Short mmCIF file of C-alpha atoms and ligand atoms in Angstrom, two decimals:
data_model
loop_
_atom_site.label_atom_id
_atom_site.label_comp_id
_atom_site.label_asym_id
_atom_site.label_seq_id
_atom_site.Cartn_x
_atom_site.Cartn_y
_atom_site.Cartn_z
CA UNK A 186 -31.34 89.77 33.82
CA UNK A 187 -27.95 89.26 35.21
CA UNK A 188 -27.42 88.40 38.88
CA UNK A 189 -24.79 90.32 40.18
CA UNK A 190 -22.65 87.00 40.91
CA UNK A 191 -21.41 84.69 37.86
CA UNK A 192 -18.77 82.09 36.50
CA UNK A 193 -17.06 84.16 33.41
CA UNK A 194 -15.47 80.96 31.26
CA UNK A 195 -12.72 81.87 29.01
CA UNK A 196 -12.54 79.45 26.26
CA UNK A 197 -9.36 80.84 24.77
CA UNK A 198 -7.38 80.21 28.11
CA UNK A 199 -8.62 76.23 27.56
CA UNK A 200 -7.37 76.52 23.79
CA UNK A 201 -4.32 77.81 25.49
CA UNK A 202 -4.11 75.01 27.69
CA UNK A 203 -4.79 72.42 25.35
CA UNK A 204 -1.61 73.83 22.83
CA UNK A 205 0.11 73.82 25.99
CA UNK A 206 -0.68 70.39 26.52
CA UNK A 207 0.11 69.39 22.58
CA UNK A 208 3.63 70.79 23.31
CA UNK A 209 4.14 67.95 25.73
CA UNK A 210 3.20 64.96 23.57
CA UNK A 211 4.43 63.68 20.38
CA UNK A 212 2.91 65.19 17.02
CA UNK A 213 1.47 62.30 15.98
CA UNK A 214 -0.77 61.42 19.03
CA UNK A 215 -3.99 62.75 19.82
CA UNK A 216 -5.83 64.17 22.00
CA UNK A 217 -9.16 63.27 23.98
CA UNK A 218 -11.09 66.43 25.99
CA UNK A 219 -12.23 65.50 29.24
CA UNK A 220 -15.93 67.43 29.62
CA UNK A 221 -17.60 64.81 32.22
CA UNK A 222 -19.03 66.54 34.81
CA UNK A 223 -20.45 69.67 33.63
CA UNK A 224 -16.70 69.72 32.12
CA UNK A 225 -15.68 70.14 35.39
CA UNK A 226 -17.64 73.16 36.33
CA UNK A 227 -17.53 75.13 33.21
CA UNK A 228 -20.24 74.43 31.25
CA UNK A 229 -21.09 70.90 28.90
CA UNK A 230 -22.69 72.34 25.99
CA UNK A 231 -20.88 74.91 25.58
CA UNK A 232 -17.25 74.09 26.18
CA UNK A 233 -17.90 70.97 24.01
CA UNK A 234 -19.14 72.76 21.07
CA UNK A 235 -16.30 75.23 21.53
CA UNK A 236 -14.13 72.24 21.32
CA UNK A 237 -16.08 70.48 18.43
CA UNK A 238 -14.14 73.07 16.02
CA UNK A 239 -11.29 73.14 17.62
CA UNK A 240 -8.71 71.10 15.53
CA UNK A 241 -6.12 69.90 18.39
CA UNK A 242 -9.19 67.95 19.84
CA UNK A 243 -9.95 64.59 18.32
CA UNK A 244 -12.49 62.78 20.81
CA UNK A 245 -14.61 63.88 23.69
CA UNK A 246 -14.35 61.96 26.77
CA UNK A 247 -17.88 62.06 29.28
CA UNK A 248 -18.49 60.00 32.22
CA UNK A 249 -22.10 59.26 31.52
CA UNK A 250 -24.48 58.05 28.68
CA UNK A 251 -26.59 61.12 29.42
CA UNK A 252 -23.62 63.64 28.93
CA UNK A 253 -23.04 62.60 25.39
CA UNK A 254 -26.81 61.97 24.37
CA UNK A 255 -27.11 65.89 25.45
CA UNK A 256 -23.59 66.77 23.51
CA UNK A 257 -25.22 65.02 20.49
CA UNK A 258 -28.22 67.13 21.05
CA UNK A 259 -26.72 69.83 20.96
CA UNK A 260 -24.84 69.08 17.38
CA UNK A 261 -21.24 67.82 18.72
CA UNK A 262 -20.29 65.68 16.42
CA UNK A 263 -16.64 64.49 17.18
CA UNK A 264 -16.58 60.59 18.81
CA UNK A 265 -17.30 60.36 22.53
CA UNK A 266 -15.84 57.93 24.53
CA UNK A 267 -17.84 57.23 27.65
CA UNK A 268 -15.32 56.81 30.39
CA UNK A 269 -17.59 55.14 32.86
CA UNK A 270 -19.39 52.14 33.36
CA UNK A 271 -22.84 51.93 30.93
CA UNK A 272 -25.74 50.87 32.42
CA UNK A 273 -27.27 47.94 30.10
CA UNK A 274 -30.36 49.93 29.64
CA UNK A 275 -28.28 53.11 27.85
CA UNK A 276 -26.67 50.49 25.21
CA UNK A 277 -29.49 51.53 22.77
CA UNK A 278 -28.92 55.33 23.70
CA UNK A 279 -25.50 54.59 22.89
CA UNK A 280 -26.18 52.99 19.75
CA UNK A 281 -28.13 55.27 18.59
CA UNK A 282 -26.43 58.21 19.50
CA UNK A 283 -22.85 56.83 18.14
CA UNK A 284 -21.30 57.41 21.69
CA UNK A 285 -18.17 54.85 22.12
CA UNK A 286 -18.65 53.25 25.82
CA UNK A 287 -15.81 51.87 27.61
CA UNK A 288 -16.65 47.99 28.02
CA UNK A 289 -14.24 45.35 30.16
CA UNK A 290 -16.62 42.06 30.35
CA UNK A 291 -18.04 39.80 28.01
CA UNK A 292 -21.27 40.90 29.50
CA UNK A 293 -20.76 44.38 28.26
CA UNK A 294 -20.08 43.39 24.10
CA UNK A 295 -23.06 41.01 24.34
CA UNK A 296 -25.03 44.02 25.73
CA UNK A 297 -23.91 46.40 23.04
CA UNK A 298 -23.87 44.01 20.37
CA UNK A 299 -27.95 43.25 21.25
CA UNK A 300 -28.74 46.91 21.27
CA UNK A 301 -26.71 46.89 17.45
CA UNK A 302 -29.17 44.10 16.60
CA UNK A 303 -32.35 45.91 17.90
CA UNK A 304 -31.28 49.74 16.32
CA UNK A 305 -30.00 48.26 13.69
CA UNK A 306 -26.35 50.30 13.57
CA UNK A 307 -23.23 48.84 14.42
CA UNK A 308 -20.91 50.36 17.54
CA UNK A 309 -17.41 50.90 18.86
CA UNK A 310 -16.38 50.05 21.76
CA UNK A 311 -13.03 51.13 24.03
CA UNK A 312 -11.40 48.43 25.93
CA UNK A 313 -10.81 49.46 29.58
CA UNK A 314 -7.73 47.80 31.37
CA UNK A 315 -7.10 47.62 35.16
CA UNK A 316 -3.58 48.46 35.45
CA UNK A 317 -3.66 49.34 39.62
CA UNK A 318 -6.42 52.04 39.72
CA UNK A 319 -8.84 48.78 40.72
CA UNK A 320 -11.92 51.18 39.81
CA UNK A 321 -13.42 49.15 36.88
CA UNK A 322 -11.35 47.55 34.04
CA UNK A 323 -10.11 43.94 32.70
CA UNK A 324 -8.02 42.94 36.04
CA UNK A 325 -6.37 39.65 34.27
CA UNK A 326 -5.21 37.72 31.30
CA UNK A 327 -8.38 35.32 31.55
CA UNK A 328 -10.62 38.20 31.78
CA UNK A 329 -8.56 39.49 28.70
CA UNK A 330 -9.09 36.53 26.68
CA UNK A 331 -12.70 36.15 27.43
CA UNK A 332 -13.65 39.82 26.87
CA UNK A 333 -11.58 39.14 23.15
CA UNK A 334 -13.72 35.46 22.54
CA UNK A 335 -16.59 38.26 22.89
CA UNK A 336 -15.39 40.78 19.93
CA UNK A 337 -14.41 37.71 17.99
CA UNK A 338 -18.58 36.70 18.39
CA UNK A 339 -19.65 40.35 18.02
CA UNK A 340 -18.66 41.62 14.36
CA UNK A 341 -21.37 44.63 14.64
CA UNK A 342 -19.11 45.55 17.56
CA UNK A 343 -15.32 46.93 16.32
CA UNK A 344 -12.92 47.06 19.44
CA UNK A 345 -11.56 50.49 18.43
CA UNK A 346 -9.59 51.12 21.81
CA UNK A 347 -7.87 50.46 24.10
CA UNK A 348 -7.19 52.06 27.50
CA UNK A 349 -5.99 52.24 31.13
CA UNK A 350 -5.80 54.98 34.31
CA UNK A 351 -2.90 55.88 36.39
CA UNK A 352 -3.43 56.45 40.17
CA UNK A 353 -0.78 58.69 40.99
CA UNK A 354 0.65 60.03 37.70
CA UNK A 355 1.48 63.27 39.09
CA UNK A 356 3.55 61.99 41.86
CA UNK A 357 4.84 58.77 41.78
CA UNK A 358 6.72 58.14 38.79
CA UNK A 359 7.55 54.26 40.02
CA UNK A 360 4.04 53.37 40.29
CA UNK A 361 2.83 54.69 36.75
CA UNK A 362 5.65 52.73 35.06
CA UNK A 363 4.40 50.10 36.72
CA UNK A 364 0.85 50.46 35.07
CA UNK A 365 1.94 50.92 32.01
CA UNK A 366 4.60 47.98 32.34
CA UNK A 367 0.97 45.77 32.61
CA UNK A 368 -0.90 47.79 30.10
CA UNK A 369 1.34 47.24 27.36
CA UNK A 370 1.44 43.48 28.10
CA UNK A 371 -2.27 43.71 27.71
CA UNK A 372 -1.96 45.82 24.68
CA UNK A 373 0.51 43.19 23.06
CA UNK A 374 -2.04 40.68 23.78
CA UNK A 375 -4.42 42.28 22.22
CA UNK A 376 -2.93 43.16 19.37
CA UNK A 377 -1.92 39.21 18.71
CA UNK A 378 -4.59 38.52 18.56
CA UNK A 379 -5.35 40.32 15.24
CA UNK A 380 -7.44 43.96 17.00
CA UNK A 381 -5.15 47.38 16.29
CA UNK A 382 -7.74 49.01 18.53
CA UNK A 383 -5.54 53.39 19.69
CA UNK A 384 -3.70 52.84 23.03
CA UNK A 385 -4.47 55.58 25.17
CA UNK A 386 -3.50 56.25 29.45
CA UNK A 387 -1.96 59.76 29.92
CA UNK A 388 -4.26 61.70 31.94
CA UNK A 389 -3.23 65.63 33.12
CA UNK A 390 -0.93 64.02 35.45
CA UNK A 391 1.22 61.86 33.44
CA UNK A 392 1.02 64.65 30.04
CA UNK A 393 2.39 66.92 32.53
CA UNK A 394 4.90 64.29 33.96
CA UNK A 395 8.85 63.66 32.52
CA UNK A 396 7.90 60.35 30.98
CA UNK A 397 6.64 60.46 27.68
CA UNK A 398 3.25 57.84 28.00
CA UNK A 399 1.63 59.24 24.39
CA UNK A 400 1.11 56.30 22.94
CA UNK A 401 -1.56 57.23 20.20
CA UNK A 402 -3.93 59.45 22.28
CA UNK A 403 -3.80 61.03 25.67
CA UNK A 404 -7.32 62.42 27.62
CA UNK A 405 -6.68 65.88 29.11
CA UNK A 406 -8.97 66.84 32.03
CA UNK A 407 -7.93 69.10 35.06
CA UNK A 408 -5.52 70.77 33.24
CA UNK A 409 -7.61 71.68 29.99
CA UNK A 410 -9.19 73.87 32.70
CA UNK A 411 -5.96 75.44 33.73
CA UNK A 412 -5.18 73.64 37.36
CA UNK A 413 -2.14 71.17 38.06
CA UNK A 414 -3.20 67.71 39.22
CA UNK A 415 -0.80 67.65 42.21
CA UNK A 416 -2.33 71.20 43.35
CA UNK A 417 1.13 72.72 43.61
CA UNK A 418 2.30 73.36 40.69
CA UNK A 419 -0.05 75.35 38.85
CA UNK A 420 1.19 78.71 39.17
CA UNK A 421 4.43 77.46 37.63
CA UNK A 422 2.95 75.33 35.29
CA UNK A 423 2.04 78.14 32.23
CA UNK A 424 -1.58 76.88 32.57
CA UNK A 425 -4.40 79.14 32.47
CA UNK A 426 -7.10 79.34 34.72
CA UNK A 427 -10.00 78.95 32.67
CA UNK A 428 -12.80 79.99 35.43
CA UNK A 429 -13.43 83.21 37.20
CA UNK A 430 -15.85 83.42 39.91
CA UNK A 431 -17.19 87.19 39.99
CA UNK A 432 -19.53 88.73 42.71
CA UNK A 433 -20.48 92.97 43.48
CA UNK A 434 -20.41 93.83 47.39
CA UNK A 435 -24.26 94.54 47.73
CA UNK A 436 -23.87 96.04 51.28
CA UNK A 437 -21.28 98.04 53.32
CA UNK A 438 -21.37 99.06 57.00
CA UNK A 439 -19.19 100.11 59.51
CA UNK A 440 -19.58 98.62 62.52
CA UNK A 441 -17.42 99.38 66.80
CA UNK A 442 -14.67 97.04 68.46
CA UNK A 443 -16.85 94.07 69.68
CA UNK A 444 -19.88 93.01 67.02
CA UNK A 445 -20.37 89.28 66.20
CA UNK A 446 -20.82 88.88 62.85
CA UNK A 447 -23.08 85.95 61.14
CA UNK A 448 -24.38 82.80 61.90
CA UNK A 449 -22.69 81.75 65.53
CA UNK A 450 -21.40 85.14 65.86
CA UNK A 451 -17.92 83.28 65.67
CA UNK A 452 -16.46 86.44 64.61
CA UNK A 453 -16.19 89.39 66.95
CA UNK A 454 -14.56 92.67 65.48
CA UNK A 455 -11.71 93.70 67.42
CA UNK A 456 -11.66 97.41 66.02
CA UNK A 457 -13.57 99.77 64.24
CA UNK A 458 -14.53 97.48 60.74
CA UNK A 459 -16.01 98.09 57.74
CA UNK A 460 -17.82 95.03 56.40
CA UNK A 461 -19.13 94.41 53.14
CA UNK A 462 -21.46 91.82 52.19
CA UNK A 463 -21.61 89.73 48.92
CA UNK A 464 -24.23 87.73 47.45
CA UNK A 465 -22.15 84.71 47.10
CA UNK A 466 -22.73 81.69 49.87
CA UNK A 467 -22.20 78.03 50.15
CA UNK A 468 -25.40 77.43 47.91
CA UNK A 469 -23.57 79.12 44.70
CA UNK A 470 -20.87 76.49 45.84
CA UNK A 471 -18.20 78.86 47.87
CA UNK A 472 -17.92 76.01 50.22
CA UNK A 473 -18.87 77.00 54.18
CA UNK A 474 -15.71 75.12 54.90
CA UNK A 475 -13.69 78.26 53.59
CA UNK A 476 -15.11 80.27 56.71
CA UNK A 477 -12.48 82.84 58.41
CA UNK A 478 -9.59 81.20 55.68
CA UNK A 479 -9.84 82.90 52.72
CA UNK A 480 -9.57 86.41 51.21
CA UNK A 481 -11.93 87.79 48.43
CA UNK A 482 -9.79 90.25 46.05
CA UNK A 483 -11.45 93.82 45.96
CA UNK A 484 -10.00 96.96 44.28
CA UNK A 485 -6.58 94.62 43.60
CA UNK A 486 -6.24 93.74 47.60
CA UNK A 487 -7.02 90.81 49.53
CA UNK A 488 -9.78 90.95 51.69
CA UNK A 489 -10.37 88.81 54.62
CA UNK A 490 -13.66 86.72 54.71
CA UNK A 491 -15.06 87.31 57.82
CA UNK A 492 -17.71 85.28 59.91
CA UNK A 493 -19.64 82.22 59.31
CA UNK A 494 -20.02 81.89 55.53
CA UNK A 495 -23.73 81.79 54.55
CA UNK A 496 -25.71 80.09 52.11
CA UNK A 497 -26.46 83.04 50.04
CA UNK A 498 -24.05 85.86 51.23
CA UNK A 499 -20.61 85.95 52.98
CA UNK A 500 -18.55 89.08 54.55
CA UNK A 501 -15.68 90.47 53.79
CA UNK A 502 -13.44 93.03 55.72
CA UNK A 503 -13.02 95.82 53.99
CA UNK A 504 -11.14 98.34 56.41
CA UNK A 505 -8.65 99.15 54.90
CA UNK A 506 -10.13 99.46 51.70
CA UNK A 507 -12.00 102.90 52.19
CA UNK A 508 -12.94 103.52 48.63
CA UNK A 509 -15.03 100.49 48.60
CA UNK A 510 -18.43 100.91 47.78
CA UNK A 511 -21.36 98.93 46.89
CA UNK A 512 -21.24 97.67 43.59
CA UNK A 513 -17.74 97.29 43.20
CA UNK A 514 -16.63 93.99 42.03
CA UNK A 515 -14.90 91.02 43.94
CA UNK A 516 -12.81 88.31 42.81
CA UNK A 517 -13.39 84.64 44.63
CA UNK A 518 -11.20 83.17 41.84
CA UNK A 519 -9.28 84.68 38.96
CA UNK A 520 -7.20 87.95 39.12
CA UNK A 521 -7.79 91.24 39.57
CA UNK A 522 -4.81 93.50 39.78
CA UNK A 523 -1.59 91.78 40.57
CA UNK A 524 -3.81 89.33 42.90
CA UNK A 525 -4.53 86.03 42.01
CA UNK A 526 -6.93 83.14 43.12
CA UNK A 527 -6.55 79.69 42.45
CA UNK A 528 -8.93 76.27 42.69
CA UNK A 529 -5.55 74.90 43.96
CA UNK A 530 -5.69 77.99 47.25
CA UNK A 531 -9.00 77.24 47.93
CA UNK A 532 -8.74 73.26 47.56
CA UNK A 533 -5.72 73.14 50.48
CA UNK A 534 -8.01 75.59 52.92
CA UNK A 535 -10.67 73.09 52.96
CA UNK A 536 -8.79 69.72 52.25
CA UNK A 537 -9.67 68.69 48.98
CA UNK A 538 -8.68 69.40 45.19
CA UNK A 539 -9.02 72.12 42.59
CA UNK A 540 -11.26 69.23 40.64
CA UNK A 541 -14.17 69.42 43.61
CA UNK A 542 -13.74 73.15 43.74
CA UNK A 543 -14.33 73.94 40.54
CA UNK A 544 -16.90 70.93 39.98
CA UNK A 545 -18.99 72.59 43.15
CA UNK A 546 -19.80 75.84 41.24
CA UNK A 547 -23.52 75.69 41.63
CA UNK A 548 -25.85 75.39 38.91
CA UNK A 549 -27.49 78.82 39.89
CA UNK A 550 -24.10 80.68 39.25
CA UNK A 551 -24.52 81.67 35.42
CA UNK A 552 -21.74 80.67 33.29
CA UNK A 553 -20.47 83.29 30.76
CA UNK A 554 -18.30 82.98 27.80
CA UNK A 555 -16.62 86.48 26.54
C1 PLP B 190 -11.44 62.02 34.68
C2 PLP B 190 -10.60 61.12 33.85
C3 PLP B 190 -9.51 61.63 33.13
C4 PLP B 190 -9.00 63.04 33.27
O1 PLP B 190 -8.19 63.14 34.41
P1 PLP B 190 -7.45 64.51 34.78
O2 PLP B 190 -6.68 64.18 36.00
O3 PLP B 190 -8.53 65.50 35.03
O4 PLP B 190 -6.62 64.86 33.60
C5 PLP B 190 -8.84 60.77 32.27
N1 PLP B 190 -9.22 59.47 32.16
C6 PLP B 190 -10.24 58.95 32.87
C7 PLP B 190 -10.58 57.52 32.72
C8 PLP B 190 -10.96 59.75 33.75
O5 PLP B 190 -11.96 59.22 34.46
#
């Protein structure tokens, strides 16, 4: 039993996205799949197992312990590189479940190599370097050496990586040659001193970007999923849009000059107005903050949304649309017709990114893959 509103996830447009992103990198390198988060929006299990046989993908990257234990639950087997910071109570979890977590004190090897020692299994670990991000990472050459005295101590624990994040990779071209300036003195540093751990940086930003920062792997995120990281470019980019967010109008009225419609009765109809109402609110994640700014597409046309949006339901004007009828479908995001929908639209009517748009897709909004 189908609710009339649902997330329809094509995985061939993030196959497409990911040979779109291969195109951009050299042969040889390869390339990590960003799926933290629910992978962004559209579905952990199932967009991971998808990718599992997918050939162009070599590694998984999560943001949590908990994302890969449930990946390896479900049969993933690629390696899984856990972006994040791992809680010293996860490093058996870890162990155990062969996840790779990124580690960037002495503290952290110690804590990984004790949880080898209890399970019994050694582990691999991926070196995380502060190159200007300043959100967790080895921030000098001290902290460098010391984190190294800790894999020299730790031979159940093999420094297999090692990596770094650019701030503003898909708009400040000075400032990422910067951080990689300091990550490949780190790298060099490393490598004297007798690791050959894969160099990895590029996120969607700098694959997308005119310099080429390969190196052996690069992690693909926002744009796996078909959206631009500077949240301009996208329709120009050959990207996909890998979600569509589908509701059915579920009521139609027509209604004089002069009715307030909704919560606040902020919007008052200034002519004769057919409304229709969909079963889509700020609970399914169609943030409230899109009130009276965006369009829904129905029959191929864009459709105001009118009056406070809801938790549950929103309106649409549908005047000039007189064959609607209940039932019919309507587009939040995707394409119907020649129309089109982006994260990126809806991101710069409420101020944020296509990332937290597509991440906000509720739970309660199935998922389904054609
Ligand atoms: C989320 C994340 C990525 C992916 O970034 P996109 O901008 O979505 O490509 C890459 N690396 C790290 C460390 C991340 O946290």
């Amino acid at each position: 039993m189908l609710r009339s509103t649902y997330a329809i996830v094509h995985l061939d447009a993030i196959d497409d996205n990911i040979r779109l992103a291969r195109s951009r990198i050299r042969p040889d390198t390869k390339l990590l799949a960003v799926i933290k988060a629910n992978a962004y929006g559209h579905g952990l299990v199932a967009v991971g197992t998808h990718l599992d046989k997918n050939p162009d993908v070599a590694m998984f990257g999560v943001a949590l312990c908990e994302e890969g234990v449930s990946l390896r639950e479900h049969g993933v087997q690629k390696p899984i590189l856990i972006l994040g910071v791992t809680d010293d109570a996860h490093f058996d979890a870890v162990v155990q479940n062969e996840l790779t977590p990124a580690v960037f004190s002495p503290e952290h090897v110690y804590a990984l190599a004790a949880a080898c020692r209890r399970t019994g299994k050694s582990a691999s670990a991926h070196l995380k370097i502060d190159t200007g991000m300043h959100r967790i990472g080895v921030i000098d050459e001290q902290m460098l050496s010391d984190v190294l005295d800790a894999f020299d101590a730790c031979p159940m624990v093999t420094l297999s990586g090692i990596f770094t994040h650019f701030a503003k990779s898909e708009n400040d071209p000075a400032f990422t040659a910067l951080q990689a300036e300091r990550f490949d003195r780190a790298v060099a540093l490393t490598k004297a001193r007798g690791y050959s751990p894969i160099v990895h940086a590029a996120n969607s930003g700098a694959i997308l970007g005119q310099t080429d920062y390969s190196y052996d792997m690069v992690r693909l995120g926002i744009a796996m999923y078909g959206c631009h990281p500077d949240g301009v470019s996208t329709r120009e980019s050959g990207l996909k849009p890998a979600m569509s967010l589908v509701t059915h109008i579920s009521n139609l009225k027509k209604l004089p000059a002069g009715e307030g419609i909704s919560y606040g009765q902020k919007f008052v109809t200034v002519r004769d107005t057919v409304v229709a109402t969909l079963p889509i609110g700020y609970g399914d994640g169609y943030k409230r903050c899109l009130t009276g700014k965006t369009d829904v597409l129905i029959g191929g046309k864009r459709c105001p949304q009118i009056g406070t949006i809801c938790m549950d339901q929103l309106m649409v004007d549908v005047t000039d649309m007189p064959d609607a009828a209940i039932g019919d479908e309507a587009i939040l995001l995707g394409t119907q017709g020649d129309e089109m929908i982006l994260a990126d639209d809806l991101a710069d009517l409420c101020g944020t990114i296509s990332y937290e748009i597509l991440l906000s897709i509720s739970e309660r909004v199935p998922r389904i893959y054609p």
